[in-house]
Structures are given as structure tokens and as C-alpha cells.
Amino acid sequence: MNGKDLISIRDLERKDIEGLFSLAEKMEGEIGGEKSPLKNRIIATLFFEPSTRTRLSFQAAAQRLGASVINFESVALTSMAKGETFVDTIKIVDGYADLLVIRHSLEGSARLAANVAKHPVANGGDGGNQHPTQTLIDLYTIRKVKKKLDGLCVHLVGDLKYARTMRSLLYGLGMFGADVTLVSPKGLEMDKGVVDEAKTLFSMKIKQTNELDLKGADVAYVCRIQKERFADPYEAEKLQKEFKITEEQLKGVKEDLVILHPLPKIDEIDPAIDNSKHATYFEQAKLGVPMRMAIIMKLLGRA
Amino acid sequence: MLKVEKIADGTVIDHIPAGKGLRVLQILNIQAGYLGRVALLMNTTSKKMGKKDIVKIADKHIDDKTADKIALIAPEASLNIIKNFEVIEKRQVKLRSKLVAVAACPNPNCITNHERMESEFKVEERGIRCSYCERLFKPEELSA
Ligand SMILES: [Zn+2]
């Protein structure tokens, strides 16, 4: 992926991801150091759809490398709102910056941007489709904490129907030989096509259940129930209560169970758990910076 | 046996799955008011397929993009090019590995349905994947 784009986890091979792992490790050591390898480089973060956390993480990564950042968040502030096409916006910013980070609510927008822009494009999330930097951070965190990915028992917990994070993560975990248990409320199971594809591509072991049980798991990756997808908010609330991770749920789990969450979390994990040895999501968020530093360096052909 | 007159020049699309002939006419943009000569045979017997549909159109050539669209609903169809009452060329439609602008992406949230651009699909073993939104579709979903 040197000097190209990062649009989808599907474009990556295991060796690309392993390369990013070692590069991210190196970047961790360089945070706060004197090196500014990207001095005089400009990185544009174009957030047509707001996601403050992802944007800040990218901007922190860029600035840690000594690059400057130009940005906007939400279409309301831009000429897009006045009817300029997406393609025009990309072409214009492509003339200003050396690398474009794009988040957009429409699926395939990052791919289109990459086709149009001369500079590399990183996908910061395109609708329900892909969020490859998040997937790379997730894999990196698990590997860092657990020292391996293959053979791990990973539970993906929550709304597996709508969460794109979970679909890409399943794909990445399959690539690295982890075993996965899909834990979701009835009706929010992961799309069968996605599960079948992962099984065929990686001949991975996938179990499915509607019962929240974390016994035996090495990693529990939790995401929230997307209430906005429900016609009946009460129904969503009820499901979330049933699927909340509480101290009660953690009785009898493995000593070294690691709980991850892409954040922001709302009420899917009891705040009491934040201080437990299992909670690893703040560490995960922090590791987003060195991983995004690695991605930026790679895309700019500097690693 | 139904007798349908021969055409001097044009195309015979054979081996269309029974019931899909009308869809083929739709793909060819043949509807009420069309002035050329067209024959649609439905549910004729076929050794290979049991039952099949056949479309005959006089003075019409089928371009590659149209052949791609036909391949989506009738992957076994063959195109017989007729000149002076003779079949001068017979070819099988074939789903090419990359389909450009043959159909709109069925995903309403796909960028291809919002920007002025051509759709693009890649044919995979398990279905047809949009190159943009990356969703996987069945061929019949694309031709709907
Ligand atoms: Zn699409």
C-alpha cells in the first residue's frame, strides 16, 4: 500500500497489516520525540459527516509527525452545502494537501475520492461500509495486549447487523486465524453473506449465539445498539439493557479477558467496569494515534 | 410448433431462461411504439433447458454493454447475428469480470447513486460486488 490509498480492509494482505504493526510500534517510541519527519507536509481531514474522535485522532497523528493539518467537519460549513459536488471538493483539496483523510456518510465515497485525487486517500469511514483505520487499530490493540492473534477466542458483542466495525473486524480476525463468537440480540445478527464469506475465505471457526456469555473469551469486543435504527426506542432500550456488560456478567470469565470498544460508549458497558483490569478501551483509543501515524507514513511513502 | 418468419438481418437471442424474454425486450428498450420487427417466443421446448424463451429482432445489433445486461439475467443466452438469412456469427453472452455502467447499484446509500458517475461491479464467485460500496449482490438484483 506504499504511496497508494487505504480504502478498505479488503485491499490489504496479511503482510501489509503486519508491516503496519511493526511501524506503529516504532511510532509509539517516537511520540513526543524530536523527529518531525513530515515537516512541511499538509494533511487534510475532510469530515463530511462529523466524527470528532476519529478526526482528533488523525490530527494528533499528523501533528506528532510534524505535519500541518487543514480540515473541516460537517457539510454545513462548506461549499458542498451550496451544491458543489463531492468530486469537485476532492479535486480542490487535492490541490492543497499531500494526503486526504475522508469521512462521508455515503458508501464508496472514499473509493471515489481515491480515483479522483492524485494524492493518497485514507478512508476515515464511508457510511456503513468500511472504516479500515479502526480495524487496524483494533487488530493492533489485540495483538499488543495478547501478544498474538491466531487461536484467540474473540467475542464480538452487540448490534452485529448494523455495526460496520464488526464486519471489518471479523474479516481482519479471520485473516489472522482467530476464532470468533458472534454474540448479538435476536434480530441483530451479522449478515449471513458476511459470515459465509469469512468462513470461506479464511476457513475460520465462527460460532453464533443470542446469549450474552463471555466465559472462555480472551477478548470481548463490544459495540452499542444503534438506537436510531429502531422504530421503537423502547425496544432498543430493552435490548441494550439485556446486552449491557455489568460486573455480574464478568463473573467466571477468564482472568485476562480484555474488553474493547470502538468508543464513544454510552450505556453498553457499566462505568464500574472502566476501572477493572479487563477494560482496555481507553488504551485502544490511545493506540489509534501511533497506528494512524504508521498509516500516514506508509501512504506518503515515508516508511 | 409455432412458425416464426425468418429475419434477413438482425439478431436472434437464444437460450433465454423461460419467463425472462420480456425482461430481455426491456433491456433492449423495446416497448409499445417500437417500429421495428420483433418476435418473442415464450416457453418453447429446449433440449438443453427444458423450456426457454427466444427473441428475434430485425436490423438490430447488440453492443457489448447490452450483452452484459442480458448476461445478468440470462447467463446462458447466445447471440446469433443474422445477415442475408444466414447466421454469420454465434456467440455466447458472458459476464465479464468487470461491469461498467450496466446497472445502477441497488444500494441507495452508495455514492454511485448520488454523484454523476458510472457504476462499476466486479464479478466474484459468490455474486457481483459493487466496486464502491463493496456490497455483494445476486445478478437478478442488479437487473431489477
Ligand atoms: Zn454500490
PDB file of C-alpha atoms in Angstrom, chain A:
ATOM      1  CA  MET A   1       0.000   0.000   0.000  1.00  0.00           C
ATOM      2  CA  ASN A   2       3.065   2.217  -0.170  1.00  0.00           C
ATOM      3  CA  GLY A   3       2.193   5.640  -1.576  1.00  0.00           C
ATOM      4  CA  LYS A   4      -1.305   4.453  -2.526  1.00  0.00           C
ATOM      5  CA  ASP A   5      -4.589   4.675  -0.689  1.00  0.00           C
ATOM      6  CA  LEU A   6      -6.153   2.981   2.312  1.00  0.00           C
ATOM      7  CA  ILE A   7      -9.798   2.470   1.457  1.00  0.00           C
ATOM      8  CA  SER A   8     -10.858  -0.987   2.596  1.00  0.00           C
ATOM      9  CA  ILE A   9      -9.563  -3.842   4.681  1.00  0.00           C
ATOM     10  CA  ARG A  10     -10.333  -5.970   1.620  1.00  0.00           C
ATOM     11  CA  ASP A  11      -7.449  -4.347  -0.235  1.00  0.00           C
ATOM     12  CA  LEU A  12      -4.932  -5.422   2.380  1.00  0.00           C
ATOM     13  CA  GLU A  13      -2.982  -8.594   2.729  1.00  0.00           C
ATOM     14  CA  ARG A  14      -1.691 -10.029   5.963  1.00  0.00           C
ATOM     15  CA  LYS A  15       1.838  -8.860   5.222  1.00  0.00           C
ATOM     16  CA  ASP A  16       0.646  -5.247   4.715  1.00  0.00           C
ATOM     17  CA  ILE A  17      -1.022  -5.321   8.117  1.00  0.00           C
ATOM     18  CA  GLU A  18       1.994  -6.906   9.792  1.00  0.00           C
ATOM     19  CA  GLY A  19       4.131  -4.164   8.277  1.00  0.00           C
ATOM     20  CA  LEU A  20       1.809  -1.571   9.830  1.00  0.00           C
ATOM     21  CA  PHE A  21       2.010  -3.326  13.214  1.00  0.00           C
ATOM     22  CA  SER A  22       5.799  -3.002  13.326  1.00  0.00           C
ATOM     23  CA  LEU A  23       5.674   0.536  12.021  1.00  0.00           C
ATOM     24  CA  ALA A  24       3.078   1.520  14.651  1.00  0.00           C
ATOM     25  CA  GLU A  25       5.303   0.022  17.330  1.00  0.00           C
ATOM     26  CA  LYS A  26       8.155   2.187  16.095  1.00  0.00           C
ATOM     27  CA  MET A  27       5.855   5.233  16.083  1.00  0.00           C
ATOM     28  CA  GLU A  28       4.880   4.599  19.717  1.00  0.00           C
ATOM     29  CA  GLY A  29       8.535   5.073  20.603  1.00  0.00           C
ATOM     30  CA  GLU A  30       8.723   8.317  18.662  1.00  0.00           C
ATOM     31  CA  ILE A  31       5.733  10.100  20.147  1.00  0.00           C
ATOM     32  CA  GLY A  32       6.959  13.157  21.993  1.00  0.00           C
ATOM     33  CA  GLY A  33      10.416  12.884  20.419  1.00  0.00           C
ATOM     34  CA  GLU A  34      12.313  15.466  18.420  1.00  0.00           C
ATOM     35  CA  LYS A  35      11.732  13.944  14.983  1.00  0.00           C
ATOM     36  CA  SER A  36       9.375  15.707  12.587  1.00  0.00           C
ATOM     37  CA  PRO A  37       9.586  13.526   9.502  1.00  0.00           C
ATOM     38  CA  LEU A  38       6.605  15.228   7.846  1.00  0.00           C
ATOM     39  CA  LYS A  39       7.604  18.834   8.373  1.00  0.00           C
ATOM     40  CA  ASN A  40       6.255  20.980   5.513  1.00  0.00           C
ATOM     41  CA  ARG A  41       3.639  18.358   4.643  1.00  0.00           C
ATOM     42  CA  ILE A  42      -0.057  19.166   4.787  1.00  0.00           C
ATOM     43  CA  ILE A  43      -2.732  16.648   5.656  1.00  0.00           C
ATOM     44  CA  ALA A  44      -6.394  17.447   5.006  1.00  0.00           C
ATOM     45  CA  THR A  45      -9.054  15.841   7.178  1.00  0.00           C
ATOM     46  CA  LEU A  46     -12.363  16.196   5.336  1.00  0.00           C
ATOM     47  CA  PHE A  47     -15.203  15.131   7.581  1.00  0.00           C
ATOM     48  CA  PHE A  48     -18.374  15.491   5.531  1.00  0.00           C
ATOM     49  CA  GLU A  49     -20.023  13.650   8.402  1.00  0.00           C
ATOM     50  CA  PRO A  50     -18.933  14.570  11.913  1.00  0.00           C
ATOM     51  CA  SER A  51     -16.825  12.208  13.954  1.00  0.00           C
ATOM     52  CA  THR A  52     -14.844  14.284  16.358  1.00  0.00           C
ATOM     53  CA  ARG A  53     -12.960  11.382  17.880  1.00  0.00           C
ATOM     54  CA  THR A  54     -11.675   9.945  14.591  1.00  0.00           C
ATOM     55  CA  ARG A  55     -10.782  13.414  13.356  1.00  0.00           C
ATOM     56  CA  LEU A  56      -8.855  14.325  16.502  1.00  0.00           C
ATOM     57  CA  SER A  57      -7.003  11.033  16.421  1.00  0.00           C
ATOM     58  CA  PHE A  58      -5.929  11.609  12.792  1.00  0.00           C
ATOM     59  CA  GLN A  59      -4.958  15.182  13.541  1.00  0.00           C
ATOM     60  CA  ALA A  60      -2.944  14.169  16.598  1.00  0.00           C
ATOM     61  CA  ALA A  61      -1.162  11.552  14.476  1.00  0.00           C
ATOM     62  CA  ALA A  62      -0.400  14.079  11.724  1.00  0.00           C
ATOM     63  CA  GLN A  63       0.893  16.658  14.180  1.00  0.00           C
ATOM     64  CA  ARG A  64       3.009  14.117  16.067  1.00  0.00           C
ATOM     65  CA  LEU A  65       4.764  13.587  12.742  1.00  0.00           C
ATOM     66  CA  GLY A  66       5.297  17.313  12.296  1.00  0.00           C
ATOM     67  CA  ALA A  67       2.718  17.727   9.511  1.00  0.00           C
ATOM     68  CA  SER A  68       0.224  20.572   9.420  1.00  0.00           C
ATOM     69  CA  VAL A  69      -3.480  19.901   9.223  1.00  0.00           C
ATOM     70  CA  ILE A  70      -6.241  21.617   7.292  1.00  0.00           C
ATOM     71  CA  ASN A  71      -9.748  20.421   7.934  1.00  0.00           C
ATOM     72  CA  PHE A  72     -13.450  20.782   8.021  1.00  0.00           C
ATOM     73  CA  GLU A  73     -16.129  18.891   9.846  1.00  0.00           C
ATOM     74  CA  SER A  74     -19.706  18.643   8.619  1.00  0.00           C
ATOM     75  CA  VAL A  75     -21.004  19.757   5.273  1.00  0.00           C
ATOM     76  CA  ALA A  76     -22.953  22.695   6.634  1.00  0.00           C
ATOM     77  CA  LEU A  77     -19.738  24.729   6.868  1.00  0.00           C
ATOM     78  CA  THR A  78     -18.547  24.132   3.335  1.00  0.00           C
ATOM     79  CA  SER A  79     -19.395  24.971  -0.228  1.00  0.00           C
ATOM     80  CA  MET A  80     -20.747  21.410  -0.538  1.00  0.00           C
ATOM     81  CA  ALA A  81     -23.812  22.806   1.154  1.00  0.00           C
ATOM     82  CA  LYS A  82     -24.080  25.282  -1.713  1.00  0.00           C
ATOM     83  CA  GLY A  83     -24.259  22.444  -4.224  1.00  0.00           C
ATOM     84  CA  GLU A  84     -20.627  21.795  -5.100  1.00  0.00           C
ATOM     85  CA  THR A  85     -20.190  18.130  -5.970  1.00  0.00           C
ATOM     86  CA  PHE A  86     -18.153  15.792  -3.811  1.00  0.00           C
ATOM     87  CA  VAL A  87     -15.767  15.210  -6.701  1.00  0.00           C
ATOM     88  CA  ASP A  88     -15.126  18.947  -7.095  1.00  0.00           C
ATOM     89  CA  THR A  89     -14.388  19.321  -3.383  1.00  0.00           C
ATOM     90  CA  ILE A  90     -11.904  16.451  -3.525  1.00  0.00           C
ATOM     91  CA  LYS A  91     -10.160  17.857  -6.601  1.00  0.00           C
ATOM     92  CA  ILE A  92      -9.800  21.259  -4.963  1.00  0.00           C
ATOM     93  CA  VAL A  93      -8.425  19.960  -1.666  1.00  0.00           C
ATOM     94  CA  ASP A  94      -6.160  17.587  -3.625  1.00  0.00           C
ATOM     95  CA  GLY A  95      -4.526  20.754  -4.888  1.00  0.00           C
ATOM     96  CA  TYR A  96      -3.882  21.980  -1.341  1.00  0.00           C
ATOM     97  CA  ALA A  97      -2.745  18.915   0.607  1.00  0.00           C
ATOM     98  CA  ASP A  98      -0.368  15.948   0.373  1.00  0.00           C
ATOM     99  CA  LEU A  99      -2.775  13.425   1.862  1.00  0.00           C
ATOM    100  CA  LEU A 100      -6.562  13.386   2.239  1.00  0.00           C
ATOM    101  CA  VAL A 101      -8.460  11.746   5.074  1.00  0.00           C
ATOM    102  CA  ILE A 102     -12.135  11.431   4.212  1.00  0.00           C
ATOM    103  CA  ARG A 103     -15.201  10.584   6.217  1.00  0.00           C
ATOM    104  CA  HIS A 104     -18.539  10.605   4.467  1.00  0.00           C
ATOM    105  CA  SER A 105     -21.945   9.082   5.092  1.00  0.00           C
ATOM    106  CA  LEU A 106     -22.213   7.606   1.595  1.00  0.00           C
ATOM    107  CA  GLU A 107     -20.710   4.192   0.951  1.00  0.00           C
ATOM    108  CA  GLY A 108     -17.950   4.160  -1.647  1.00  0.00           C
ATOM    109  CA  SER A 109     -17.164   7.864  -1.245  1.00  0.00           C
ATOM    110  CA  ALA A 110     -13.559   7.205  -0.195  1.00  0.00           C
ATOM    111  CA  ARG A 111     -13.021   4.902  -3.181  1.00  0.00           C
ATOM    112  CA  LEU A 112     -14.355   7.582  -5.497  1.00  0.00           C
ATOM    113  CA  ALA A 113     -12.111  10.185  -3.843  1.00  0.00           C
ATOM    114  CA  ALA A 114      -9.103   7.909  -4.313  1.00  0.00           C
ATOM    115  CA  ASN A 115      -9.956   7.539  -8.012  1.00  0.00           C
ATOM    116  CA  VAL A 116     -10.174  11.304  -8.409  1.00  0.00           C
ATOM    117  CA  ALA A 117      -7.298  12.549  -6.203  1.00  0.00           C
ATOM    118  CA  LYS A 118      -3.655  12.446  -7.245  1.00  0.00           C
ATOM    119  CA  HIS A 119      -2.558  12.331  -3.613  1.00  0.00           C
ATOM    120  CA  PRO A 120      -3.136   9.341  -1.337  1.00  0.00           C
ATOM    121  CA  VAL A 121      -6.531   8.985   0.352  1.00  0.00           C
ATOM    122  CA  ALA A 122      -7.236   7.370   3.719  1.00  0.00           C
ATOM    123  CA  ASN A 123     -10.798   6.274   4.412  1.00  0.00           C
ATOM    124  CA  GLY A 124     -11.964   7.571   7.784  1.00  0.00           C
ATOM    125  CA  GLY A 125     -15.304   5.794   7.432  1.00  0.00           C
ATOM    126  CA  ASP A 126     -17.691   5.610   4.467  1.00  0.00           C
ATOM    127  CA  GLY A 127     -21.259   5.107   5.655  1.00  0.00           C
ATOM    128  CA  GLY A 128     -21.986   1.533   6.675  1.00  0.00           C
ATOM    129  CA  ASN A 129     -19.167   0.204   4.539  1.00  0.00           C
ATOM    130  CA  GLN A 130     -15.585   0.455   5.795  1.00  0.00           C
ATOM    131  CA  HIS A 131     -13.512   2.109   8.490  1.00  0.00           C
ATOM    132  CA  PRO A 132     -10.157   0.448   7.838  1.00  0.00           C
ATOM    133  CA  THR A 133      -8.047   2.516  10.236  1.00  0.00           C
ATOM    134  CA  GLN A 134     -10.365   1.495  13.096  1.00  0.00           C
ATOM    135  CA  THR A 135      -9.998  -2.171  12.127  1.00  0.00           C
ATOM    136  CA  LEU A 136      -6.209  -1.829  12.036  1.00  0.00           C
ATOM    137  CA  ILE A 137      -6.234  -0.193  15.475  1.00  0.00           C
ATOM    138  CA  ASP A 138      -8.447  -2.986  16.829  1.00  0.00           C
ATOM    139  CA  LEU A 139      -6.161  -5.705  15.491  1.00  0.00           C
ATOM    140  CA  TYR A 140      -3.082  -3.846  16.686  1.00  0.00           C
ATOM    141  CA  THR A 141      -4.511  -3.451  20.189  1.00  0.00           C
ATOM    142  CA  ILE A 142      -5.457  -7.116  20.488  1.00  0.00           C
ATOM    143  CA  ARG A 143      -2.085  -8.234  19.221  1.00  0.00           C
ATOM    144  CA  LYS A 144      -0.263  -5.861  21.519  1.00  0.00           C
ATOM    145  CA  VAL A 145      -2.157  -6.863  24.641  1.00  0.00           C
ATOM    146  CA  LYS A 146      -2.431 -10.575  23.876  1.00  0.00           C
ATOM    147  CA  LYS A 147       0.915 -10.911  22.066  1.00  0.00           C
ATOM    148  CA  LYS A 148      -0.828 -12.833  19.278  1.00  0.00           C
ATOM    149  CA  LEU A 149      -3.988 -13.057  17.208  1.00  0.00           C
ATOM    150  CA  ASP A 150      -4.067 -16.629  15.933  1.00  0.00           C
ATOM    151  CA  GLY A 151      -6.025 -19.068  18.038  1.00  0.00           C
ATOM    152  CA  LEU A 152      -7.520 -16.348  20.234  1.00  0.00           C
ATOM    153  CA  CYS A 153     -11.158 -16.659  21.194  1.00  0.00           C
ATOM    154  CA  VAL A 154     -12.742 -13.315  20.339  1.00  0.00           C
ATOM    155  CA  HIS A 155     -16.369 -12.474  21.156  1.00  0.00           C
ATOM    156  CA  LEU A 156     -17.958  -9.732  19.063  1.00  0.00           C
ATOM    157  CA  VAL A 157     -20.815  -8.405  21.173  1.00  0.00           C
ATOM    158  CA  GLY A 158     -23.764  -6.152  20.410  1.00  0.00           C
ATOM    159  CA  ASP A 159     -25.515  -4.949  17.304  1.00  0.00           C
ATOM    160  CA  LEU A 160     -23.752  -7.006  14.662  1.00  0.00           C
ATOM    161  CA  LYS A 161     -26.262  -6.187  11.969  1.00  0.00           C
ATOM    162  CA  TYR A 162     -25.524  -2.512  11.565  1.00  0.00           C
ATOM    163  CA  ALA A 163     -22.039  -2.071  13.038  1.00  0.00           C
ATOM    164  CA  ARG A 164     -19.570  -1.834  10.173  1.00  0.00           C
ATOM    165  CA  THR A 165     -16.702  -2.032  12.699  1.00  0.00           C
ATOM    166  CA  MET A 166     -17.701  -5.590  13.472  1.00  0.00           C
ATOM    167  CA  ARG A 167     -17.875  -6.704   9.841  1.00  0.00           C
ATOM    168  CA  SER A 168     -14.380  -5.439   9.009  1.00  0.00           C
ATOM    169  CA  LEU A 169     -13.015  -6.752  12.292  1.00  0.00           C
ATOM    170  CA  LEU A 170     -14.398 -10.228  11.581  1.00  0.00           C
ATOM    171  CA  TYR A 171     -12.582 -10.111   8.260  1.00  0.00           C
ATOM    172  CA  GLY A 172      -9.313  -8.998   9.890  1.00  0.00           C
ATOM    173  CA  LEU A 173      -9.561 -11.582  12.667  1.00  0.00           C
ATOM    174  CA  GLY A 174     -10.141 -14.265  10.050  1.00  0.00           C
ATOM    175  CA  MET A 175      -7.053 -13.167   8.168  1.00  0.00           C
ATOM    176  CA  PHE A 176      -5.010 -13.679  11.344  1.00  0.00           C
ATOM    177  CA  GLY A 177      -6.529 -17.003  12.380  1.00  0.00           C
ATOM    178  CA  ALA A 178      -8.571 -16.000  15.433  1.00  0.00           C
ATOM    179  CA  ASP A 179     -11.743 -17.899  16.400  1.00  0.00           C
ATOM    180  CA  VAL A 180     -14.824 -15.734  16.677  1.00  0.00           C
ATOM    181  CA  THR A 181     -18.099 -15.991  18.573  1.00  0.00           C
ATOM    182  CA  LEU A 182     -20.802 -13.612  17.375  1.00  0.00           C
ATOM    183  CA  VAL A 183     -22.990 -12.512  20.282  1.00  0.00           C
ATOM    184  CA  SER A 184     -25.993 -10.390  19.396  1.00  0.00           C
ATOM    185  CA  PRO A 185     -29.605  -9.865  20.394  1.00  0.00           C
ATOM    186  CA  LYS A 186     -32.147 -11.715  18.247  1.00  0.00           C
ATOM    187  CA  GLY A 187     -32.709  -9.829  15.032  1.00  0.00           C
ATOM    188  CA  LEU A 188     -29.363  -8.041  15.166  1.00  0.00           C
ATOM    189  CA  GLU A 189     -27.235 -10.924  13.898  1.00  0.00           C
ATOM    190  CA  MET A 190     -24.464 -10.293  11.446  1.00  0.00           C
ATOM    191  CA  ASP A 191     -25.402 -10.525   7.776  1.00  0.00           C
ATOM    192  CA  LYS A 192     -25.192 -14.145   6.664  1.00  0.00           C
ATOM    193  CA  GLY A 193     -23.326 -13.242   3.496  1.00  0.00           C
ATOM    194  CA  VAL A 194     -20.551 -11.595   5.515  1.00  0.00           C
ATOM    195  CA  VAL A 195     -20.262 -14.589   7.853  1.00  0.00           C
ATOM    196  CA  ASP A 196     -20.231 -17.083   4.981  1.00  0.00           C
ATOM    197  CA  GLU A 197     -17.602 -15.087   3.159  1.00  0.00           C
ATOM    198  CA  ALA A 198     -15.300 -15.027   6.194  1.00  0.00           C
ATOM    199  CA  LYS A 199     -15.781 -18.769   6.634  1.00  0.00           C
ATOM    200  CA  THR A 200     -14.909 -19.488   3.009  1.00  0.00           C
ATOM    201  CA  LEU A 201     -12.050 -17.030   2.677  1.00  0.00           C
ATOM    202  CA  PHE A 202     -10.240 -17.863   5.896  1.00  0.00           C
ATOM    203  CA  SER A 203     -11.766 -21.221   6.857  1.00  0.00           C
ATOM    204  CA  MET A 204     -12.262 -19.685  10.275  1.00  0.00           C
ATOM    205  CA  LYS A 205     -14.319 -21.003  13.176  1.00  0.00           C
ATOM    206  CA  ILE A 206     -17.370 -18.828  13.798  1.00  0.00           C
ATOM    207  CA  LYS A 207     -19.976 -19.525  16.480  1.00  0.00           C
ATOM    208  CA  GLN A 208     -23.209 -17.566  16.792  1.00  0.00           C
ATOM    209  CA  THR A 209     -25.364 -17.020  19.859  1.00  0.00           C
ATOM    210  CA  ASN A 210     -28.052 -14.715  21.202  1.00  0.00           C
ATOM    211  CA  GLU A 211     -26.920 -15.210  24.773  1.00  0.00           C
ATOM    212  CA  LEU A 212     -24.525 -12.799  26.410  1.00  0.00           C
ATOM    213  CA  ASP A 213     -21.919 -15.066  27.928  1.00  0.00           C
ATOM    214  CA  LEU A 214     -18.251 -14.121  27.990  1.00  0.00           C
ATOM    215  CA  LYS A 215     -16.900 -17.252  29.643  1.00  0.00           C
ATOM    216  CA  GLY A 216     -13.999 -18.666  27.685  1.00  0.00           C
ATOM    217  CA  ALA A 217     -13.383 -15.455  25.760  1.00  0.00           C
ATOM    218  CA  ASP A 218      -9.890 -13.972  25.503  1.00  0.00           C
ATOM    219  CA  VAL A 219     -11.262 -10.766  24.044  1.00  0.00           C
ATOM    220  CA  ALA A 220     -14.750  -9.230  24.153  1.00  0.00           C
ATOM    221  CA  TYR A 221     -15.266  -6.508  21.590  1.00  0.00           C
ATOM    222  CA  VAL A 222     -18.405  -4.576  22.466  1.00  0.00           C
ATOM    223  CA  CYS A 223     -20.357  -2.097  20.390  1.00  0.00           C
ATOM    224  CA  ARG A 224     -23.542  -0.235  21.063  1.00  0.00           C
ATOM    225  CA  ILE A 225     -27.041  -0.957  19.852  1.00  0.00           C
ATOM    226  CA  GLN A 226     -27.753   1.711  17.267  1.00  0.00           C
ATOM    227  CA  LYS A 227     -30.989   3.061  18.703  1.00  0.00           C
ATOM    228  CA  GLU A 228     -31.559   5.364  15.751  1.00  0.00           C
ATOM    229  CA  ARG A 229     -32.135   2.234  13.622  1.00  0.00           C
ATOM    230  CA  PHE A 230     -35.149   1.213  15.671  1.00  0.00           C
ATOM    231  CA  ALA A 231     -38.678   2.361  15.003  1.00  0.00           C
ATOM    232  CA  ASP A 232     -39.442   1.796  18.666  1.00  0.00           C
ATOM    233  CA  PRO A 233     -36.911   3.427  21.022  1.00  0.00           C
ATOM    234  CA  TYR A 234     -38.282   1.454  23.958  1.00  0.00           C
ATOM    235  CA  GLU A 235     -37.485  -1.811  22.186  1.00  0.00           C
ATOM    236  CA  ALA A 236     -33.905  -0.626  21.602  1.00  0.00           C
ATOM    237  CA  GLU A 237     -33.572   0.407  25.228  1.00  0.00           C
ATOM    238  CA  LYS A 238     -34.745  -3.018  26.368  1.00  0.00           C
ATOM    239  CA  LEU A 239     -32.280  -4.834  24.124  1.00  0.00           C
ATOM    240  CA  GLN A 240     -29.442  -2.624  25.322  1.00  0.00           C
ATOM    241  CA  LYS A 241     -30.277  -3.378  28.960  1.00  0.00           C
ATOM    242  CA  GLU A 242     -30.178  -7.101  28.244  1.00  0.00           C
ATOM    243  CA  PHE A 243     -26.878  -6.688  26.457  1.00  0.00           C
ATOM    244  CA  LYS A 244     -25.156  -4.434  28.922  1.00  0.00           C
ATOM    245  CA  ILE A 245     -21.799  -5.587  30.238  1.00  0.00           C
ATOM    246  CA  THR A 246     -22.008  -5.422  34.027  1.00  0.00           C
ATOM    247  CA  GLU A 247     -19.851  -6.731  36.865  1.00  0.00           C
ATOM    248  CA  GLU A 248     -22.352  -9.573  37.139  1.00  0.00           C
ATOM    249  CA  GLN A 249     -21.549 -10.561  33.531  1.00  0.00           C
ATOM    250  CA  LEU A 250     -17.852 -10.726  34.336  1.00  0.00           C
ATOM    251  CA  LYS A 251     -18.221 -13.429  36.991  1.00  0.00           C
ATOM    252  CA  GLY A 252     -16.420 -16.552  35.843  1.00  0.00           C
ATOM    253  CA  VAL A 253     -14.715 -15.002  32.834  1.00  0.00           C
ATOM    254  CA  LYS A 254     -11.045 -15.544  32.121  1.00  0.00           C
ATOM    255  CA  GLU A 255      -8.664 -13.663  34.422  1.00  0.00           C
ATOM    256  CA  ASP A 256      -7.064 -11.955  31.466  1.00  0.00           C
ATOM    257  CA  LEU A 257     -10.205 -11.214  29.451  1.00  0.00           C
ATOM    258  CA  VAL A 258      -9.713  -7.987  27.521  1.00  0.00           C
ATOM    259  CA  ILE A 259     -12.722  -5.751  26.842  1.00  0.00           C
ATOM    260  CA  LEU A 260     -12.512  -3.469  23.834  1.00  0.00           C
ATOM    261  CA  HIS A 261     -14.906  -0.885  22.436  1.00  0.00           C
ATOM    262  CA  PRO A 262     -14.505   1.489  19.470  1.00  0.00           C
ATOM    263  CA  LEU A 263     -15.877   4.365  21.613  1.00  0.00           C
ATOM    264  CA  PRO A 264     -17.751   6.562  22.195  1.00  0.00           C
ATOM    265  CA  LYS A 265     -19.660   4.249  24.510  1.00  0.00           C
ATOM    266  CA  ILE A 266     -22.946   5.260  26.038  1.00  0.00           C
ATOM    267  CA  ASP A 267     -24.600   2.693  28.257  1.00  0.00           C
ATOM    268  CA  GLU A 268     -23.455  -0.640  26.841  1.00  0.00           C
ATOM    269  CA  ILE A 269     -20.719  -1.057  29.451  1.00  0.00           C
ATOM    270  CA  ASP A 270     -21.313  -0.333  33.139  1.00  0.00           C
ATOM    271  CA  PRO A 271     -18.964   2.536  34.117  1.00  0.00           C
ATOM    272  CA  ALA A 272     -17.913   0.447  37.132  1.00  0.00           C
ATOM    273  CA  ILE A 273     -16.016  -1.729  34.662  1.00  0.00           C
ATOM    274  CA  ASP A 274     -13.896   1.157  33.403  1.00  0.00           C
ATOM    275  CA  ASN A 275     -11.577   0.703  36.379  1.00  0.00           C
ATOM    276  CA  SER A 276     -11.392  -3.089  36.153  1.00  0.00           C
ATOM    277  CA  LYS A 277      -8.319  -4.871  34.816  1.00  0.00           C
ATOM    278  CA  HIS A 278     -10.415  -6.039  31.877  1.00  0.00           C
ATOM    279  CA  ALA A 279     -11.196  -2.586  30.474  1.00  0.00           C
ATOM    280  CA  THR A 280      -8.786  -1.882  27.634  1.00  0.00           C
ATOM    281  CA  TYR A 281     -10.801   0.567  25.516  1.00  0.00           C
ATOM    282  CA  PHE A 282      -9.015   3.728  26.591  1.00  0.00           C
ATOM    283  CA  GLU A 283      -5.691   2.081  25.787  1.00  0.00           C
ATOM    284  CA  GLN A 284      -7.226   1.080  22.445  1.00  0.00           C
ATOM    285  CA  ALA A 285      -8.182   4.699  21.708  1.00  0.00           C
ATOM    286  CA  LYS A 286      -4.682   5.827  22.623  1.00  0.00           C
ATOM    287  CA  LEU A 287      -3.113   3.265  20.296  1.00  0.00           C
ATOM    288  CA  GLY A 288      -5.098   4.855  17.487  1.00  0.00           C
ATOM    289  CA  VAL A 289      -2.522   7.610  17.272  1.00  0.00           C
ATOM    290  CA  PRO A 290       0.610   5.513  16.610  1.00  0.00           C
ATOM    291  CA  MET A 291      -1.341   3.294  14.201  1.00  0.00           C
ATOM    292  CA  ARG A 292      -2.592   6.326  12.281  1.00  0.00           C
ATOM    293  CA  MET A 293       0.952   7.740  12.313  1.00  0.00           C
ATOM    294  CA  ALA A 294       2.105   4.483  10.727  1.00  0.00           C
ATOM    295  CA  ILE A 295      -0.672   4.673   8.124  1.00  0.00           C
ATOM    296  CA  ILE A 296       0.171   8.274   7.235  1.00  0.00           C
ATOM    297  CA  MET A 297       3.890   7.493   6.890  1.00  0.00           C
ATOM    298  CA  LYS A 298       3.128   4.483   4.720  1.00  0.00           C
ATOM    299  CA  LEU A 299       0.695   6.336   2.478  1.00  0.00           C
ATOM    300  CA  LEU A 300       3.194   9.163   1.984  1.00  0.00           C
ATOM    301  CA  GLY A 301       5.847   6.630   1.033  1.00  0.00           C
ATOM    302  CA  ARG A 302       7.994   7.505   4.017  1.00  0.00           C
ATOM    303  CA  ALA A 303       8.201   4.030   5.525  1.00  0.00           C
TER     304      ALA A 303
END
